[in-house]
Amino acid sequence: MSETHTVTIEPLGREIECRDDQTILDACLRAGVWVPHSCTHGTCATCKVDVLDGDVDHGESSSFALMDFERDEGKTLLCCARPESDVTFEADLDVDEELEVFPVRDFTGTIIELEDIAKDIKRLKIELDDDLGFNAGQYMRVIIPGTDGIDRTWSMANSPTEQRIIEFQVRNVPGGVATDGWLFKDAAVGDELKLSGPYGKFVLRTWEEDKPIVMLGGGTGLAPLASMVKHALEDEAYEGHITLYAGGATAEHLYDVDYFRELEEEYEDQFTFHACTSEEAEGFRHGHVNTVMEEDFKTLSGYQGYMCGSPVMVEACLKSFMGKRLFPRDIFHEDFFNEADKAEGGLNSPLIKR
Ligand SMILES: Cc1cc2nc3c(=O)[nH]c(=O)nc-3n(C[C@H](O)[C@H](O)[C@H](O)COP(=O)(O)OP(=O)(O)OC[C@H]3O[C@@H](n4cnc5c(N)ncnc54)[C@H](O)[C@@H]3O)c2cc1C
Ligand code: FES
């Protein structure tokens, strides 16, 4: 039987209860206390904190994200740490006051749509058993059917005003448990799923309307950016200008191009869209999203940059953004880490703000 411990969050001084089979991050987010986190799978190190008092089990923390000497110094990753006694930890809780915090909750969902939308990419629509409040850009953890509780993280591509039916856009990863082993194999409309959320700090900063935004999305890295664009334009949540670059290897790897081109026409003063392909293709900009963006802007001083995709793509985009004089504090990213990245230690670039 599980035991419950008291966890104290400094410098807030707030106390919450956490079971010894539950991660401290999970207990915080369910209690509505926002603590820094990104991947929620022990890879990115965003949730690293100092344990001031008490003992924790470091669980699945990758030895790259939490090194041995850091464990000895009393650091832990909240997304993996489970309390073995009452615990006090100190975190950098520098959270924007404007950010609305939606406590994490459990949901049951039913697949209502499963469609091939590009080469190796599916659109998955799920009807939830209750309304989900979230910020545009956040993600869910989905328990993969047929596994022993293995979960994977997928970002909402729909606007947050649509709270009952959520949309994921998912790329097949050969050998992957969730994609190759289930979604692209056995999954079917009508299947029931267990999921929880919302998670993540990659959100549209609707309160910074004075700064125009450049967004770079690689492959299904477009998903959270799509949610942000829909929220900004269709829900009138953000009045600044957005330039979106969506990239794929070939034209067959791109999706929703017509949708974004129509949005560009409808919101011509507020939205610009570029579909980019690594292989030359008629009607598309040629190159990776970051190199195409570099051709278009002399400087990005005064802008905000959002980027999402594989860790390698995010690293390349970060260099491009910084080369265009974008301040690190104005750069926001979501790395689509998978199990291979975790095993290899992710991409702990010294350039990346965690
Ligand atoms: C915050 C966040 C949001 C995300 N949002 C999206 C999204 O919206 N859309 C999307 O498509 N993806 C998204 N991802 C990625 C997603 O979570 C999964 O990683 C992806 O769907 C692959 O899952 P999988 O179970 O199929 O592959 P995995 O089982 O994770 O396997 C991935 C690859 O790693 C290999 N592998 C497995 N274990 C090991 C090991 N121990 N050592 C070396 N190699 C190994 C596998 O063979 C496979 O090739 C997101 C990731 C994060 C962190
Ligand atoms: S959120 Fe804990 S390591 Fe990424």
Coordinates of C-alpha atoms and ligand atoms in Angstrom, one line a residue:
M1 CA 0.0 0.0 0.0
S2 CA 1.3 3.5 -0.8
E3 CA 2.2 6.0 1.9
T4 CA 1.6 9.7 1.7
H5 CA 4.2 12.3 2.5
T6 CA 4.1 16.1 2.9
V7 CA 6.1 18.0 0.3
T8 CA 7.0 21.7 1.0
I9 CA 7.7 23.9 -2.0
E10 CA 10.1 26.8 -1.4
P11 CA 10.2 29.8 -1.7
L12 CA 6.4 29.6 -1.7
G13 CA 6.2 27.8 1.7
R14 CA 3.3 25.8 0.2
E15 CA 2.7 22.3 1.4
I16 CA 1.1 19.5 -0.6
E17 CA 0.5 15.8 -0.1
C18 CA 2.4 13.3 -2.4
R19 CA 2.1 9.5 -2.4
D20 CA 5.3 7.5 -2.4
D21 CA 4.3 6.0 -5.8
Q22 CA 3.6 9.4 -7.4
T23 CA 6.2 11.9 -8.8
I24 CA 6.5 15.2 -7.0
L25 CA 5.9 17.0 -10.2
D26 CA 2.6 15.2 -10.7
A27 CA 1.5 16.0 -7.1
C28 CA 2.4 19.7 -7.6
L29 CA 0.6 20.1 -11.0
R30 CA -2.5 18.3 -9.7
A31 CA -2.5 20.6 -6.7
G32 CA -2.4 23.6 -9.1
V33 CA 1.1 24.6 -8.1
W34 CA 3.1 25.5 -11.3
V35 CA 6.7 24.3 -11.0
P36 CA 9.1 24.3 -14.0
H37 CA 8.9 21.3 -16.3
S38 CA 9.0 20.5 -20.0
C39 CA 9.4 16.8 -21.1
T40 CA 8.1 15.1 -17.9
H41 CA 10.2 12.1 -18.8
G42 CA 13.6 12.8 -17.1
T43 CA 15.3 14.0 -20.2
C44 CA 15.4 17.8 -20.4
A45 CA 16.5 18.8 -16.9
T46 CA 14.0 21.7 -16.8
C47 CA 12.5 20.4 -13.5
K48 CA 15.9 20.1 -11.7
V49 CA 15.6 21.4 -8.1
D50 CA 17.5 21.4 -4.8
V51 CA 16.2 19.1 -2.1
L52 CA 16.6 21.0 1.2
D53 CA 15.3 18.3 3.4
G54 CA 14.1 14.7 3.2
D55 CA 14.8 11.7 0.9
V56 CA 13.6 11.0 -2.7
D57 CA 13.9 8.1 -5.1
H58 CA 15.3 9.5 -8.3
G59 CA 13.3 7.0 -10.4
E60 CA 13.8 7.0 -14.2
S61 CA 16.0 10.2 -14.3
S62 CA 18.5 9.9 -17.1
S63 CA 22.1 9.9 -15.9
F64 CA 22.7 12.8 -18.4
A65 CA 19.9 15.0 -17.1
L66 CA 20.8 14.3 -13.5
M67 CA 24.4 13.4 -13.0
D68 CA 25.8 11.4 -10.1
F69 CA 27.5 14.4 -8.6
E70 CA 24.3 16.4 -8.7
R71 CA 22.5 13.5 -6.9
D72 CA 25.2 13.7 -4.3
E73 CA 24.7 17.5 -4.0
G74 CA 21.0 17.0 -3.3
K75 CA 19.5 17.8 -6.6
T76 CA 16.6 15.9 -8.2
L77 CA 14.3 15.9 -11.2
L78 CA 10.8 16.6 -10.0
C79 CA 9.2 14.6 -12.9
C80 CA 11.0 11.4 -11.7
A81 CA 11.4 11.9 -8.0
R82 CA 9.2 10.1 -5.6
P83 CA 9.2 11.0 -1.9
E84 CA 10.6 8.5 0.6
S85 CA 9.9 10.8 3.6
D86 CA 8.5 14.3 4.1
V87 CA 10.5 16.5 1.6
T88 CA 11.3 20.2 1.2
F89 CA 12.6 21.4 -2.1
E90 CA 13.5 24.8 -3.6
A91 CA 12.8 25.7 -7.2
D92 CA 13.1 28.7 -9.4
L93 CA 9.4 29.6 -9.6
D94 CA 9.9 32.5 -11.9
V95 CA 6.5 32.1 -13.5
D96 CA 4.7 34.8 -15.6
E97 CA 1.9 36.2 -13.5
E98 CA -0.3 36.3 -16.6
L99 CA 0.0 32.5 -17.2
E100 CA -3.2 30.7 -16.3
V101 CA -2.5 27.5 -14.4
F102 CA -4.7 24.6 -15.3
P103 CA -4.3 21.7 -12.7
V104 CA -3.4 18.4 -14.3
R105 CA -6.3 15.9 -14.3
D106 CA -7.1 12.4 -15.5
F107 CA -9.4 11.9 -18.5
T108 CA -10.9 9.0 -20.4
G109 CA -11.0 9.7 -24.2
T110 CA -12.5 8.0 -27.2
I111 CA -10.9 8.1 -30.6
I112 CA -13.4 9.8 -33.0
E113 CA -11.1 10.4 -36.0
L114 CA -7.9 8.8 -37.2
E115 CA -6.7 10.0 -40.6
D116 CA -3.5 9.9 -42.7
I117 CA -2.7 13.6 -43.3
A118 CA 0.9 13.3 -44.7
K119 CA 3.6 10.7 -45.3
D120 CA 4.0 8.9 -41.9
I121 CA 1.8 11.4 -40.1
K122 CA -1.7 10.8 -38.6
R123 CA -4.3 13.2 -37.2
L124 CA -5.9 11.7 -34.1
K125 CA -9.0 13.3 -32.7
I126 CA -10.1 12.3 -29.2
E127 CA -13.4 13.1 -27.4
L128 CA -12.8 13.5 -23.7
D129 CA -15.2 12.6 -20.9
D130 CA -14.8 16.2 -19.5
D131 CA -13.7 19.6 -20.5
L132 CA -10.0 20.2 -20.7
G133 CA -8.7 23.7 -19.8
F134 CA -5.2 24.3 -21.3
N135 CA -2.9 27.0 -22.7
A136 CA -2.3 26.9 -26.5
G137 CA 1.0 24.9 -26.9
Q138 CA 0.6 22.5 -24.0
Y139 CA 0.5 18.7 -24.2
M140 CA -1.1 15.5 -22.7
R141 CA 0.4 12.2 -21.5
V142 CA -1.4 9.3 -23.1
I143 CA -1.3 5.8 -21.7
I144 CA -0.6 3.5 -24.7
P145 CA -3.1 0.7 -25.0
G146 CA -1.7 -2.8 -24.8
T147 CA 1.3 -1.7 -22.8
D148 CA 2.0 -2.0 -19.1
G149 CA 1.1 1.7 -18.5
I150 CA 3.7 3.2 -20.8
D151 CA 2.8 6.8 -21.6
R152 CA 3.8 9.1 -24.4
T153 CA 3.4 12.9 -24.7
W154 CA 1.5 14.6 -27.7
S155 CA 0.8 18.2 -28.1
M156 CA -2.7 19.6 -28.7
A157 CA -3.1 21.1 -32.2
N158 CA -6.6 22.5 -31.6
S159 CA -7.5 25.8 -30.1
P160 CA -7.9 25.8 -26.3
T161 CA -11.5 27.0 -26.7
E162 CA -12.3 23.5 -28.0
Q163 CA -12.2 21.7 -24.7
R164 CA -14.0 18.4 -25.4
I165 CA -12.4 17.2 -28.6
I166 CA -8.7 17.4 -28.8
E167 CA -6.5 16.9 -31.8
F168 CA -3.0 15.4 -32.0
Q169 CA -0.8 15.2 -35.1
V170 CA 1.6 12.3 -34.7
R171 CA 4.6 11.1 -36.8
N172 CA 5.4 7.4 -37.0
V173 CA 8.8 6.5 -35.5
P174 CA 10.0 3.1 -36.7
G175 CA 10.4 0.8 -33.7
G176 CA 8.5 3.2 -31.5
V177 CA 6.1 1.7 -28.9
A178 CA 3.3 4.2 -29.3
T179 CA 3.5 4.9 -33.0
D180 CA 4.8 1.9 -34.9
G181 CA 3.6 -0.5 -32.2
W182 CA 0.1 0.9 -31.8
L183 CA -1.1 4.2 -33.5
F184 CA 0.0 3.2 -37.0
K185 CA -0.8 -0.5 -36.5
D186 CA -3.9 -1.3 -34.4
A187 CA -5.5 1.9 -33.3
A188 CA -9.1 2.4 -34.5
V189 CA -12.0 4.8 -34.1
G190 CA -14.0 3.9 -31.0
D191 CA -10.9 2.9 -29.0
E192 CA -10.8 4.2 -25.4
L193 CA -7.7 5.8 -23.9
K194 CA -6.6 7.0 -20.5
L195 CA -4.8 10.3 -20.6
S196 CA -3.8 13.2 -18.3
G197 CA -2.9 16.8 -18.6
P198 CA -2.3 19.6 -19.5
Y199 CA 1.5 19.7 -19.2
G200 CA 4.3 22.0 -20.4
K201 CA 5.6 25.5 -20.4
F202 CA 5.6 26.0 -24.2
V203 CA 2.6 28.4 -24.4
L204 CA 1.5 31.3 -26.5
R205 CA 2.3 34.4 -24.5
T206 CA -0.8 36.3 -25.3
W207 CA 0.2 39.1 -22.9
E208 CA 3.2 40.1 -25.0
E209 CA 1.3 41.5 -28.0
D210 CA 3.8 44.3 -28.7
K211 CA 6.4 41.8 -29.9
P212 CA 5.8 40.1 -33.3
I213 CA 6.4 36.4 -33.4
V214 CA 8.3 34.1 -35.7
M215 CA 7.4 30.4 -35.4
L216 CA 9.5 27.5 -36.7
G217 CA 8.0 24.0 -36.8
G218 CA 9.6 20.9 -38.1
G219 CA 7.4 17.9 -39.0
T220 CA 4.7 17.4 -36.3
G221 CA 6.5 20.2 -34.4
L222 CA 3.8 22.2 -36.2
A223 CA 1.1 20.8 -33.7
P224 CA 1.5 23.1 -30.8
L225 CA 2.2 26.1 -33.1
A226 CA -1.0 25.3 -34.9
S227 CA -2.9 25.5 -31.6
M228 CA -1.2 28.9 -30.9
V229 CA -2.0 30.3 -34.4
K230 CA -5.7 29.2 -34.2
H231 CA -6.0 30.7 -30.7
A232 CA -4.3 33.9 -31.8
L233 CA -6.3 34.5 -34.9
E234 CA -9.6 32.7 -34.7
D235 CA -10.1 33.3 -31.0
E236 CA -8.6 36.8 -31.3
A237 CA -6.3 36.0 -28.3
Y238 CA -3.3 37.8 -29.7
E239 CA -3.2 40.9 -31.8
G240 CA 0.5 40.9 -32.8
H241 CA 1.9 39.6 -36.1
I242 CA 2.8 35.9 -36.5
T243 CA 5.1 34.5 -39.2
L244 CA 4.9 30.7 -39.3
Y245 CA 7.4 28.4 -41.1
A246 CA 6.4 24.8 -41.4
G247 CA 9.0 22.3 -42.6
G248 CA 9.1 18.8 -44.0
A249 CA 11.5 16.6 -46.0
T250 CA 9.3 16.7 -49.1
A251 CA 5.9 18.1 -50.1
E252 CA 4.4 14.7 -49.1
H253 CA 5.6 15.3 -45.5
L254 CA 3.7 18.6 -45.1
Y255 CA 0.1 18.8 -44.0
D256 CA -2.6 21.5 -43.5
V257 CA -0.8 23.7 -46.0
D258 CA -4.1 24.8 -47.7
Y259 CA -5.6 25.6 -44.3
F260 CA -2.7 27.9 -43.3
R261 CA -2.7 29.5 -46.8
E262 CA -6.4 30.3 -46.4
L263 CA -5.7 31.8 -42.9
E264 CA -3.0 33.9 -44.4
E265 CA -5.5 35.4 -46.9
E266 CA -8.1 35.9 -44.2
Y267 CA -5.7 37.6 -41.7
E268 CA -3.4 39.2 -44.2
D269 CA -2.3 42.0 -41.8
Q270 CA -1.6 39.6 -39.0
F271 CA -0.3 36.3 -40.4
T272 CA 2.3 35.1 -42.8
F273 CA 2.9 31.4 -43.7
H274 CA 5.7 29.7 -45.4
A275 CA 5.7 25.9 -46.2
C276 CA 9.3 24.7 -46.6
T277 CA 10.8 21.5 -48.0
S278 CA 14.3 20.2 -47.6
E279 CA 14.0 18.6 -51.1
E280 CA 13.2 21.2 -53.8
A281 CA 9.4 21.1 -54.7
E282 CA 7.3 23.4 -56.8
G283 CA 5.2 25.8 -54.8
F284 CA 7.2 25.5 -51.6
R285 CA 10.1 27.4 -50.2
H286 CA 13.3 25.4 -50.5
G287 CA 15.4 24.6 -47.3
H288 CA 15.0 23.9 -43.6
V289 CA 12.7 26.3 -41.7
N290 CA 15.6 28.1 -40.0
T291 CA 17.5 28.7 -43.2
V292 CA 14.5 30.0 -45.1
M293 CA 13.7 32.3 -42.1
E294 CA 17.3 33.6 -42.3
E295 CA 16.7 34.6 -45.9
D296 CA 13.6 36.7 -44.9
F297 CA 14.8 38.6 -41.9
K298 CA 17.8 40.9 -41.5
T299 CA 17.3 41.1 -37.7
L300 CA 14.8 39.7 -35.2
S301 CA 15.6 42.2 -32.6
G302 CA 12.3 43.1 -30.8
Y303 CA 10.7 39.7 -31.9
Q304 CA 9.8 36.6 -30.0
G305 CA 10.8 33.2 -31.4
Y306 CA 8.9 29.9 -30.9
M307 CA 10.3 26.7 -32.2
C308 CA 9.3 23.0 -32.0
G309 CA 10.4 19.7 -33.4
S310 CA 13.2 17.2 -32.9
P311 CA 16.0 18.2 -30.5
V312 CA 18.4 18.5 -33.4
M313 CA 16.0 20.8 -35.3
V314 CA 15.4 22.9 -32.2
E315 CA 19.2 23.3 -31.7
A316 CA 19.7 24.5 -35.3
C317 CA 16.8 27.0 -35.0
L318 CA 18.1 28.3 -31.8
K319 CA 21.4 29.2 -33.5
S320 CA 19.6 30.9 -36.3
F321 CA 17.4 32.9 -33.9
M322 CA 20.4 34.0 -31.9
G323 CA 22.3 34.8 -35.1
K324 CA 19.5 37.2 -35.9
R325 CA 19.9 38.9 -32.5
L326 CA 16.9 37.4 -30.8
F327 CA 17.4 37.5 -27.0
P328 CA 17.4 34.1 -25.2
R329 CA 14.6 35.4 -22.9
D330 CA 12.4 35.9 -26.0
I331 CA 13.0 32.4 -27.4
F332 CA 10.6 29.5 -26.5
H333 CA 10.9 25.9 -27.5
E334 CA 9.5 22.4 -27.2
D335 CA 11.9 19.5 -27.9
F336 CA 10.1 16.4 -29.1
F337 CA 12.4 14.0 -27.1
N338 CA 11.7 10.3 -27.6
E339 CA 13.2 7.2 -25.9
A340 CA 16.3 7.2 -28.2
D341 CA 17.0 10.8 -27.2
K342 CA 16.6 9.9 -23.5
A343 CA 19.0 7.0 -23.9
E344 CA 21.5 9.2 -25.6
G345 CA 21.1 12.0 -23.0
G346 CA 18.9 14.4 -25.0
L347 CA 20.7 17.4 -26.3
N348 CA 22.0 19.3 -23.4
S349 CA 23.1 22.3 -25.4
P350 CA 24.6 25.1 -23.3
L351 CA 22.7 27.5 -25.6
I352 CA 19.3 26.2 -24.5
K353 CA 17.5 27.9 -21.7
R354 CA 16.0 25.2 -19.5
Ligands
LIG1 C1 6.7 17.6 -24.7 C2 6.6 16.7 -25.9 C3 5.5 16.8 -26.8 C4 5.5 16.0 -28.0 N1 4.5 16.2 -28.9 C5 4.5 15.4 -30.0 C6 3.5 15.6 -31.0 O1 2.6 16.5 -30.9 N2 3.5 14.9 -32.1 C7 4.5 13.9 -32.3 O2 4.5 13.2 -33.4 N3 5.4 13.7 -31.3 C8 5.4 14.4 -30.2 N4 6.4 14.2 -29.2 C9 7.2 12.9 -29.3 C10 6.4 11.8 -28.7 O3 6.3 12.0 -27.3 C11 7.0 10.4 -28.8 O4 8.4 10.5 -28.5 C12 6.9 9.9 -30.3 O5 5.5 9.8 -30.6 C13 7.5 8.5 -30.4 O6 6.9 7.6 -29.5 P1 7.1 6.1 -29.7 O7 6.6 5.4 -28.4 O8 6.5 5.6 -31.0 O9 8.6 5.9 -29.8 P2 9.6 5.4 -28.7 O10 9.2 4.1 -28.1 O11 9.9 6.5 -27.8 O12 10.9 5.1 -29.5 C14 11.5 6.1 -30.3 C15 12.8 5.5 -31.0 O13 13.7 5.2 -30.0 C16 14.2 3.9 -30.1 N5 14.4 3.4 -28.7 C17 13.6 3.0 -27.8 N6 14.2 2.7 -26.6 C18 15.5 3.0 -26.8 C19 16.7 2.9 -26.1 N7 16.6 2.5 -24.8 N8 17.9 3.2 -26.6 C20 17.9 3.7 -27.9 N9 16.9 3.8 -28.7 C21 15.7 3.4 -28.2 C22 13.0 3.2 -30.8 O14 13.4 2.0 -31.5 C23 12.5 4.2 -31.8 O15 13.3 4.3 -32.9 C24 6.5 15.0 -28.1 C25 7.5 14.8 -27.2 C26 7.5 15.7 -26.1 C27 8.7 15.5 -25.1
FES2 S1 10.6 17.9 -17.1 FE1 11.8 16.7 -15.8 S2 13.6 16.2 -17.0 FE2 12.2 17.2 -18.4

